[in-house]
Amino acid sequence: MNQEVIIVRGNHTLEGDVQISGAKNSALKLMAASILGQGETVLHNVPLISDIEIMAEVLERLGATVKREEHTLRIDTANVNSCETPYELVSKMRASISVLGPLIGRFGEARVAMPGGCQIGARKIDMHLVGLEALGVHFDVDHGVLEATTPQGMKGAHVYLEFPSVGATENMLMAAVTAEGHTAIENAACEPEIEDLANMLNAMGAKVSGAGTSLIEIEGVPLSSLHPCEHTTVGDRIEAGTFLVGGALTGGPLTVRGIDPAFLRMAIMKLRAMGCEVQTGKDWITVSREAPLCSVDIQTLPHPGFPTDLQAQFMLLAALADDVSVITENVFENRFMFAAELMRMGADVTLDDHHAIVRGVDHLQGAPVSSTDLRAGAALVLAGIVADGETSVHHLEHIDRGYEDYAGKLASLGADIRRVAAPSPR
Ligand code: UD1
């Protein structure tokens, strides 16, 4: 357990430039895909965050060696000799199940502990299984472990996903690259991280087209024709969106660098609707604001809709807007836990099932608060930056899962912020 807290003093403006790290949600899957390369894959722009360390541990347990030099990972999967990912790792990080597809692709079998429930909803894996079963994978559950076998090998198939699940699309994609013949994934997730994964798989010798759209097509190739590659992770659109919210809250101007603005079209649209000026270039976005924040309605949807991973940050903006905003969460159940912490700082939020009615207030007050999940934690720190007085944010282990040097980057933008040892309980 992380024994530190972030202490932040409010009423500071965030301005200047910040370099955005590589996308967590991409790098994790690229690491899993390295299993198919059967040699040394080199990944650049990998963020220094704890989720990446857990995925490195997952790969090491399978027999891979993982070396890090700053933001570059060298993953040698030549000697992977186990197909088993234990519960102790899957329970630490649900994304561990993304080794399922590549393990099946490489060995025709896998044993991966079933992920349990999770704080932000039930998060089932039924669609992962339906997609893989269509390719000929057979599943049994033995004492909480999902056992995958392919008694007749894998054959390409046409699958229509019930919902564009990111994880299900990725697992199916990574298995299908070595299935015999043609696979089509309809209603596939369109997130930029899936396109990044497909680009890497193609650099390894796979034949994937259409990634980034809702129809992904794969021509299977023999495992022997896949090889390791060198790949650079795309920028993290959620980290970028989080800093943009910081700029919008305090006025900026704040520029995020190392991010394709096309990844954040919907968030940029909402920032403008809230009264912000937003300028974009090839790999940067600048936000500034002089007018008061306007209220806005937001509903989270799969990409290119508004990302659920920016919902908490935008709820914070709405909490300080001039009127009433309605935020609707359509992707995950139970993702409004953040609202309770924000209310402790003076926000006026009413929850009604998957809607949050947010009535703007003039100011927030600093308070001790707890990160309830990764994005909520990041948003609470931003809340502290605009609140009166001092805020202490606890349970930093959530923030550390996905934000590289969050406090350091905010300090470089002008925040009065420090990480200190948590006071010992009395
Ligand atoms: C990924 C991201 C997460 C992001 C989410 C949605 C990673 C590591 N995490 O999570 O940050 O918030 O996409 O953009 O990349 N579902 C089912 N059955 C399934 C699969 C999903 O019911 O088999 C449901 C989930 O419970 C959830 C919804 O579908 O309600 C979306 O899940 P999914 O798109 O799969 O998200 P993840 O891949 O888990």
Coordinates of C-alpha atoms and ligand atoms in Angstrom, one line a residue:
M1 CA 0.0 0.0 0.0
N2 CA 1.3 3.5 -0.9
Q3 CA 2.0 5.4 2.3
E4 CA 2.1 8.9 0.7
V5 CA -0.5 11.6 0.2
I6 CA -0.6 14.6 -2.1
I7 CA -1.0 17.9 -0.4
V8 CA -2.1 20.7 -2.7
R9 CA -2.8 24.4 -1.9
G10 CA -5.6 25.9 -4.0
N11 CA -6.1 29.0 -6.1
H12 CA -3.1 28.5 -8.4
T13 CA -3.1 28.8 -12.2
L14 CA -1.8 26.0 -14.3
E15 CA 0.0 27.3 -17.3
G16 CA 2.8 26.3 -19.7
D17 CA 3.7 23.1 -21.5
V18 CA 3.5 19.5 -20.4
Q19 CA 4.8 16.4 -22.2
I20 CA 2.2 13.7 -22.3
S21 CA 3.4 10.1 -21.7
G22 CA 2.6 7.0 -23.8
A23 CA -0.9 5.6 -23.4
K24 CA -1.3 3.2 -20.5
N25 CA -4.2 1.4 -22.3
S26 CA -2.1 1.0 -25.4
A27 CA 1.2 0.0 -23.8
L28 CA -0.4 -2.8 -21.7
K29 CA -1.8 -4.5 -24.8
L30 CA 1.4 -4.0 -26.9
M31 CA 3.3 -5.7 -24.1
A32 CA 0.8 -8.6 -24.2
A33 CA 1.1 -8.8 -28.1
S34 CA 4.9 -9.2 -27.7
I35 CA 4.1 -12.9 -26.8
L36 CA 3.3 -13.4 -30.5
G37 CA 6.7 -12.1 -31.5
Q38 CA 8.7 -15.0 -30.0
G39 CA 11.9 -12.8 -29.6
E40 CA 12.9 -9.4 -28.5
T41 CA 10.3 -6.7 -29.0
V42 CA 11.3 -3.1 -28.3
L43 CA 8.6 -0.7 -27.1
H44 CA 9.2 3.0 -26.9
N45 CA 7.2 5.7 -25.1
V46 CA 6.1 3.4 -22.4
P47 CA 4.9 5.3 -19.3
L48 CA 6.5 4.8 -15.9
I49 CA 3.4 3.7 -14.0
S50 CA 2.6 0.8 -11.7
D51 CA 0.2 -1.0 -14.2
I52 CA 3.1 -1.4 -16.6
E53 CA 5.1 -3.0 -13.8
I54 CA 2.3 -5.5 -13.2
M55 CA 2.1 -6.4 -16.8
A56 CA 5.9 -6.9 -16.9
E57 CA 5.5 -9.3 -13.9
V58 CA 2.7 -11.1 -15.8
L59 CA 5.1 -11.6 -18.8
E60 CA 8.0 -12.6 -16.5
R61 CA 5.8 -15.3 -14.9
L62 CA 5.1 -16.7 -18.4
G63 CA 8.9 -17.0 -18.9
A64 CA 9.7 -13.7 -20.7
T65 CA 12.5 -11.3 -19.7
V66 CA 11.6 -7.6 -19.5
K67 CA 14.2 -4.8 -19.3
R68 CA 13.5 -1.2 -18.9
E69 CA 15.6 1.8 -20.0
E70 CA 13.7 4.9 -19.1
H71 CA 10.6 4.8 -21.4
T72 CA 11.8 1.9 -23.5
L73 CA 11.0 -1.7 -22.7
R74 CA 12.8 -4.7 -24.2
I75 CA 10.6 -7.7 -23.9
D76 CA 12.1 -11.1 -24.9
T77 CA 9.4 -13.7 -25.3
A78 CA 11.5 -16.3 -27.0
N79 CA 11.5 -18.5 -23.9
V80 CA 7.9 -18.1 -22.8
N81 CA 7.2 -21.6 -21.5
S82 CA 4.1 -21.2 -19.4
C83 CA 0.5 -20.4 -20.3
E84 CA -0.7 -19.6 -16.9
T85 CA -1.5 -16.2 -15.3
P86 CA -2.3 -16.5 -11.6
Y87 CA -5.1 -14.8 -9.7
E88 CA -2.7 -12.8 -7.6
L89 CA -1.7 -10.8 -10.7
V90 CA -5.1 -10.7 -12.4
S91 CA -6.7 -9.5 -9.2
K92 CA -4.1 -6.7 -9.0
M93 CA -4.8 -5.6 -12.6
R94 CA -7.8 -6.7 -14.7
A95 CA -5.9 -5.9 -17.9
S96 CA -3.8 -8.9 -17.2
I97 CA -6.5 -10.9 -19.1
S98 CA -5.2 -9.3 -22.3
V99 CA -2.5 -12.1 -22.4
L100 CA -5.4 -14.6 -23.1
G101 CA -5.6 -13.8 -26.9
P102 CA -1.9 -13.8 -27.6
L103 CA -1.3 -17.0 -25.5
I104 CA -4.0 -18.8 -27.4
G105 CA -2.5 -17.4 -30.7
R106 CA 1.0 -18.7 -29.8
F107 CA 0.3 -22.0 -27.9
G108 CA -3.3 -22.9 -28.8
E109 CA -4.0 -22.9 -25.0
A110 CA -4.0 -20.6 -22.0
R111 CA -4.8 -20.7 -18.3
V112 CA -5.8 -17.3 -16.9
A113 CA -7.5 -16.6 -13.6
M114 CA -11.0 -15.2 -13.9
P115 CA -11.0 -11.5 -13.0
G116 CA -13.3 -10.7 -10.1
G117 CA -15.8 -7.8 -9.9
C118 CA -14.3 -4.4 -9.8
Q119 CA -15.1 -1.1 -8.2
I120 CA -16.5 0.5 -11.3
G121 CA -19.1 -2.1 -12.2
A122 CA -19.5 -5.8 -12.9
R123 CA -17.0 -5.8 -15.8
K124 CA -17.8 -9.2 -17.2
I125 CA -15.7 -11.0 -19.8
D126 CA -18.5 -12.7 -21.6
M127 CA -17.8 -10.9 -24.9
H128 CA -14.1 -11.9 -24.8
L129 CA -15.2 -15.5 -24.6
V130 CA -18.0 -15.3 -27.2
G131 CA -15.5 -13.8 -29.7
L132 CA -12.8 -16.4 -29.0
E133 CA -15.2 -19.3 -29.1
A134 CA -16.3 -18.2 -32.6
L135 CA -12.6 -18.8 -33.6
G136 CA -12.8 -22.4 -32.2
V137 CA -11.5 -21.8 -28.6
H138 CA -13.0 -24.0 -26.0
F139 CA -13.3 -22.8 -22.4
D140 CA -13.6 -24.5 -19.1
V141 CA -13.5 -23.0 -15.7
D142 CA -11.6 -24.9 -13.0
H143 CA -11.5 -23.5 -9.5
G144 CA -11.6 -19.9 -10.7
V145 CA -9.2 -20.4 -13.6
L146 CA -10.3 -20.0 -17.2
E147 CA -8.8 -22.9 -19.2
A148 CA -8.7 -22.3 -23.0
T149 CA -7.9 -25.0 -25.5
T150 CA -8.2 -25.3 -29.2
P151 CA -8.9 -29.0 -29.9
Q152 CA -9.4 -28.4 -33.7
G153 CA -7.0 -25.3 -34.0
M154 CA -8.4 -21.8 -34.7
K155 CA -10.3 -20.9 -37.8
G156 CA -11.3 -17.4 -38.9
A157 CA -14.9 -16.3 -38.2
H158 CA -17.3 -13.5 -38.6
V159 CA -18.2 -12.1 -35.2
Y160 CA -20.7 -9.3 -34.3
L161 CA -19.9 -7.9 -30.9
E162 CA -22.9 -7.1 -28.7
F163 CA -21.1 -4.0 -27.5
P164 CA -17.9 -2.5 -28.8
S165 CA -15.8 -3.7 -25.8
V166 CA -12.2 -2.6 -25.9
G167 CA -10.8 -5.6 -24.1
A168 CA -12.9 -8.1 -26.1
T169 CA -11.9 -6.5 -29.4
E170 CA -8.2 -6.7 -28.5
N171 CA -8.3 -10.2 -27.2
M172 CA -10.1 -11.4 -30.3
L173 CA -7.7 -9.5 -32.6
M174 CA -4.6 -10.9 -31.0
A175 CA -5.9 -14.5 -31.2
A176 CA -7.2 -14.1 -34.8
V177 CA -3.9 -13.1 -36.3
T178 CA -2.9 -16.7 -36.3
A179 CA -6.3 -18.3 -37.0
E180 CA -6.6 -20.0 -40.3
G181 CA -8.4 -17.9 -42.9
H182 CA -10.4 -14.7 -42.7
T183 CA -11.9 -13.1 -39.5
A184 CA -14.2 -10.1 -39.4
I185 CA -15.0 -8.3 -36.1
E186 CA -18.1 -6.2 -36.5
N187 CA -19.1 -3.6 -34.0
A188 CA -15.5 -3.6 -32.9
A189 CA -14.2 -1.0 -30.5
C190 CA -12.7 2.0 -32.4
E191 CA -10.4 3.4 -29.7
P192 CA -7.0 4.8 -31.0
E193 CA -5.3 2.3 -28.7
I194 CA -6.8 -0.5 -30.9
E195 CA -5.3 1.0 -34.0
D196 CA -2.0 1.3 -32.2
L197 CA -2.2 -2.5 -31.4
A198 CA -3.1 -3.4 -35.0
N199 CA -0.2 -1.3 -36.3
M200 CA 2.2 -3.2 -34.1
L201 CA 0.7 -6.6 -35.0
N202 CA 1.1 -5.6 -38.7
A203 CA 4.8 -4.6 -38.1
M204 CA 5.2 -8.2 -36.6
G205 CA 3.9 -9.7 -39.9
A206 CA 0.1 -9.9 -39.2
K207 CA -2.5 -8.9 -41.7
V208 CA -5.0 -6.6 -40.0
S209 CA -7.1 -3.9 -41.7
G210 CA -9.8 -1.5 -40.5
A211 CA -8.6 -1.1 -36.9
G212 CA -9.9 2.2 -35.6
T213 CA -13.2 1.6 -37.4
S214 CA -16.1 -0.7 -36.3
L215 CA -15.1 -3.4 -38.8
I216 CA -11.8 -5.0 -38.3
E217 CA -10.7 -7.7 -40.8
I218 CA -7.8 -10.1 -40.2
E219 CA -6.2 -12.6 -42.7
G220 CA -4.6 -15.3 -40.5
V221 CA -0.9 -16.0 -40.9
P222 CA 1.1 -18.9 -39.6
L223 CA 2.7 -18.3 -36.2
S224 CA 6.1 -18.9 -37.7
S225 CA 5.8 -15.9 -39.9
L226 CA 5.3 -13.5 -37.0
H227 CA 8.4 -11.8 -35.7
P228 CA 9.3 -9.3 -33.0
C229 CA 9.4 -5.6 -33.9
E230 CA 10.2 -2.1 -32.6
H231 CA 7.2 0.1 -31.9
T232 CA 6.4 3.5 -30.3
T233 CA 3.3 3.8 -28.1
V234 CA 0.8 6.5 -29.0
G235 CA 0.3 9.4 -26.6
D236 CA -2.2 9.0 -23.7
R237 CA -5.4 10.8 -24.6
I238 CA -6.8 10.5 -21.1
E239 CA -3.7 12.0 -19.4
A240 CA -3.8 14.8 -22.0
G241 CA -7.5 15.3 -21.4
T242 CA -6.9 15.5 -17.6
F243 CA -4.3 18.2 -18.0
L244 CA -6.6 20.1 -20.4
V245 CA -9.2 20.1 -17.7
G246 CA -6.6 21.6 -15.3
G247 CA -6.0 24.4 -17.8
A248 CA -9.7 24.9 -18.4
L249 CA -10.3 25.1 -14.6
T250 CA -7.6 27.7 -13.9
G251 CA -7.6 29.6 -17.2
G252 CA -4.2 28.5 -18.6
P253 CA -2.9 28.8 -21.3
L254 CA -1.9 25.2 -20.9
T255 CA -0.4 23.1 -23.8
V256 CA -0.2 19.3 -23.9
R257 CA 2.4 17.9 -26.2
G258 CA 2.9 14.5 -27.7
I259 CA -0.8 13.8 -28.4
D260 CA -2.8 13.6 -31.6
P261 CA -5.8 16.1 -31.2
A262 CA -8.0 13.8 -33.3
F263 CA -8.0 11.4 -30.3
L264 CA -9.8 14.0 -28.2
R265 CA -12.3 15.5 -30.6
M266 CA -15.3 15.0 -28.3
A267 CA -13.5 16.3 -25.2
I268 CA -12.3 19.4 -27.2
M269 CA -15.9 20.0 -28.4
K270 CA -17.1 20.0 -24.8
L271 CA -14.3 22.3 -23.6
R272 CA -15.3 24.8 -26.2
A273 CA -19.0 24.4 -25.3
M274 CA -18.0 25.2 -21.7
G275 CA -16.4 28.6 -22.8
C276 CA -12.8 27.5 -23.4
E277 CA -10.5 28.5 -26.3
V278 CA -8.9 25.5 -27.7
Q279 CA -6.1 25.5 -30.4
T280 CA -4.6 22.4 -31.9
G281 CA -1.5 21.5 -34.0
K282 CA -0.2 18.2 -35.3
D283 CA 0.7 16.8 -31.9
W284 CA -0.3 19.5 -29.4
I285 CA -3.4 21.1 -27.9
T286 CA -3.6 24.4 -26.0
V287 CA -6.5 25.4 -23.8
S288 CA -7.2 28.8 -22.2
R289 CA -10.3 30.5 -20.7
E290 CA -11.2 34.0 -19.8
A291 CA -15.0 33.7 -19.7
P292 CA -16.9 31.9 -16.8
L293 CA -17.4 28.2 -17.2
C294 CA -20.7 27.3 -18.9
S295 CA -22.7 24.3 -17.9
V296 CA -22.8 21.4 -20.4
D297 CA -24.5 18.0 -20.8
I298 CA -22.2 15.0 -21.3
Q299 CA -22.9 11.3 -22.0
T300 CA -20.1 8.8 -22.0
L301 CA -20.0 6.4 -25.0
P302 CA -17.5 4.2 -26.7
H303 CA -15.0 6.0 -28.9
P304 CA -15.5 8.4 -30.8
G305 CA -18.1 9.3 -28.1
F306 CA -17.1 11.1 -24.9
P307 CA -14.6 8.8 -22.9
T308 CA -15.8 7.4 -19.6
D309 CA -12.2 7.9 -18.4
L310 CA -12.7 11.7 -18.6
Q311 CA -16.1 11.7 -16.9
A312 CA -14.8 12.5 -13.4
Q313 CA -12.6 15.3 -14.6
F314 CA -15.4 16.9 -16.6
M315 CA -17.8 16.5 -13.6
L316 CA -15.3 18.7 -11.7
L317 CA -15.5 21.4 -14.4
A318 CA -19.3 21.2 -14.4
A319 CA -19.2 21.6 -10.6
L320 CA -17.8 25.1 -11.1
A321 CA -20.0 26.1 -14.1
D322 CA -22.6 28.8 -14.2
D323 CA -25.7 26.5 -14.3
V324 CA -26.9 22.9 -14.2
S325 CA -25.1 20.1 -16.1
V326 CA -26.3 16.6 -16.6
I327 CA -23.7 13.9 -16.9
T328 CA -24.8 10.4 -18.0
E329 CA -22.5 7.4 -17.6
N330 CA -23.4 4.7 -20.2
V331 CA -20.2 2.6 -20.2
F332 CA -19.6 1.5 -16.6
E333 CA -22.0 1.1 -13.6
N334 CA -20.9 2.6 -10.3
R335 CA -18.6 5.2 -11.8
F336 CA -20.0 8.1 -9.8
M337 CA -18.1 7.3 -6.6
F338 CA -16.1 10.4 -7.3
A339 CA -19.2 12.6 -6.8
A340 CA -19.3 11.8 -3.0
E341 CA -15.7 13.0 -2.6
L342 CA -16.3 16.1 -4.6
M343 CA -19.4 16.9 -2.6
R344 CA -17.2 16.9 0.5
M345 CA -15.4 19.8 -1.1
G346 CA -18.6 21.7 -1.6
A347 CA -19.9 20.5 -5.0
D348 CA -23.6 20.2 -5.5
V349 CA -24.3 16.9 -7.2
T350 CA -27.5 14.7 -7.2
L351 CA -27.2 11.2 -8.4
D352 CA -30.1 9.4 -10.1
D353 CA -29.1 6.0 -11.4
H354 CA -26.6 6.6 -14.2
H355 CA -27.2 10.3 -14.3
A356 CA -25.5 13.0 -12.3
I357 CA -27.2 16.4 -12.0
V358 CA -24.4 18.9 -11.2
R359 CA -25.4 22.4 -10.1
G360 CA -22.5 24.8 -10.5
V361 CA -21.1 26.5 -7.3
D362 CA -18.9 29.5 -7.0
H363 CA -16.0 27.8 -5.3
L364 CA -14.8 24.5 -3.8
Q365 CA -13.2 24.1 -0.3
G366 CA -10.1 22.2 0.3
A367 CA -10.6 19.0 2.4
P368 CA -9.0 15.6 3.0
V369 CA -10.3 13.3 0.2
S370 CA -9.7 9.7 -1.0
S371 CA -9.1 8.5 -4.6
T372 CA -11.7 6.0 -5.3
D373 CA -10.2 5.0 -8.6
L374 CA -7.5 6.2 -11.0
R375 CA -9.4 8.9 -12.8
A376 CA -11.3 10.1 -9.7
G377 CA -7.9 10.5 -8.0
A378 CA -6.5 12.6 -10.7
A379 CA -9.6 14.8 -10.7
L380 CA -9.5 15.3 -6.9
V381 CA -6.0 16.6 -7.2
L382 CA -7.2 19.1 -9.8
A383 CA -10.1 20.0 -7.5
G384 CA -7.6 20.8 -4.8
I385 CA -5.7 23.2 -7.2
V386 CA -8.8 25.4 -7.6
A387 CA -10.2 25.0 -4.1
D388 CA -9.8 27.4 -1.2
G389 CA -7.2 26.3 1.3
E390 CA -5.5 22.9 1.5
T391 CA -6.6 19.5 0.1
S392 CA -4.9 16.2 0.9
V393 CA -5.5 13.4 -1.5
H394 CA -5.2 9.9 -0.1
H395 CA -4.8 6.5 -1.7
L396 CA -2.3 7.5 -4.3
E397 CA -1.9 3.9 -5.4
H398 CA -4.8 4.6 -7.8
I399 CA -3.2 7.6 -9.4
D400 CA 0.2 5.8 -9.6
R401 CA -1.5 3.1 -11.7
G402 CA -1.9 5.4 -14.7
Y403 CA -0.3 8.8 -14.3
E404 CA 3.5 9.2 -14.6
D405 CA 4.9 11.7 -12.1
Y406 CA 1.5 13.4 -11.8
A407 CA 2.5 15.7 -8.9
G408 CA 5.8 16.6 -10.7
K409 CA 4.1 17.5 -13.9
L410 CA 1.5 19.7 -12.1
A411 CA 4.2 21.4 -10.1
S412 CA 6.0 22.3 -13.3
L413 CA 2.8 23.9 -14.5
G414 CA 2.6 26.1 -11.4
A415 CA 0.6 24.0 -8.9
D416 CA 1.6 24.3 -5.2
I417 CA 1.7 20.5 -4.7
R418 CA 3.8 18.0 -2.8
R419 CA 3.9 14.3 -2.0
V420 CA 4.6 13.6 1.6
A421 CA 4.5 10.5 3.9
A422 CA 0.9 9.9 5.1
P423 CA 0.4 10.8 8.8
S424 CA 0.3 7.6 10.8
P425 CA -3.1 6.6 12.0
R426 CA -3.7 7.5 15.7
Ligands
UD1_1 C1 -10.9 -0.3 -21.3 C2 -9.9 0.6 -20.6 C3 -10.6 1.5 -19.6 C4 -11.8 2.2 -20.3 C5 -12.7 1.2 -21.0 C6 -13.8 1.9 -21.8 C7 -7.9 -0.7 -20.6 C8 -6.9 -1.4 -19.7 N1 -8.9 -0.2 -19.9 O1 -11.4 -1.2 -20.3 O2 -9.7 2.4 -19.1 O3 -12.5 2.9 -19.3 O4 -11.9 0.4 -21.9 O5 -13.2 2.8 -22.7 O6 -7.7 -0.6 -21.8 N2 -18.3 -5.7 -20.8 C9 -19.2 -6.8 -20.7 N3 -18.7 -8.0 -21.2 C10 -17.4 -8.1 -21.7 C11 -16.6 -7.0 -21.8 C12 -17.1 -5.8 -21.4 O7 -20.3 -6.7 -20.3 O8 -17.0 -9.2 -22.1 C13 -18.9 -4.4 -20.4 C14 -18.1 -3.8 -19.2 O9 -18.6 -4.4 -18.0 C15 -18.3 -2.3 -19.3 C16 -18.3 -2.1 -20.8 O10 -18.6 -3.4 -21.4 O11 -19.5 -2.0 -18.8 C17 -17.1 -1.6 -21.5 O12 -16.0 -2.5 -21.2 P1 -14.7 -2.6 -22.1 O13 -14.9 -1.7 -23.3 O14 -14.4 -4.0 -22.3 O15 -13.6 -1.9 -21.2 P2 -12.2 -2.5 -20.8 O16 -11.5 -3.1 -21.9 O17 -12.4 -3.4 -19.5

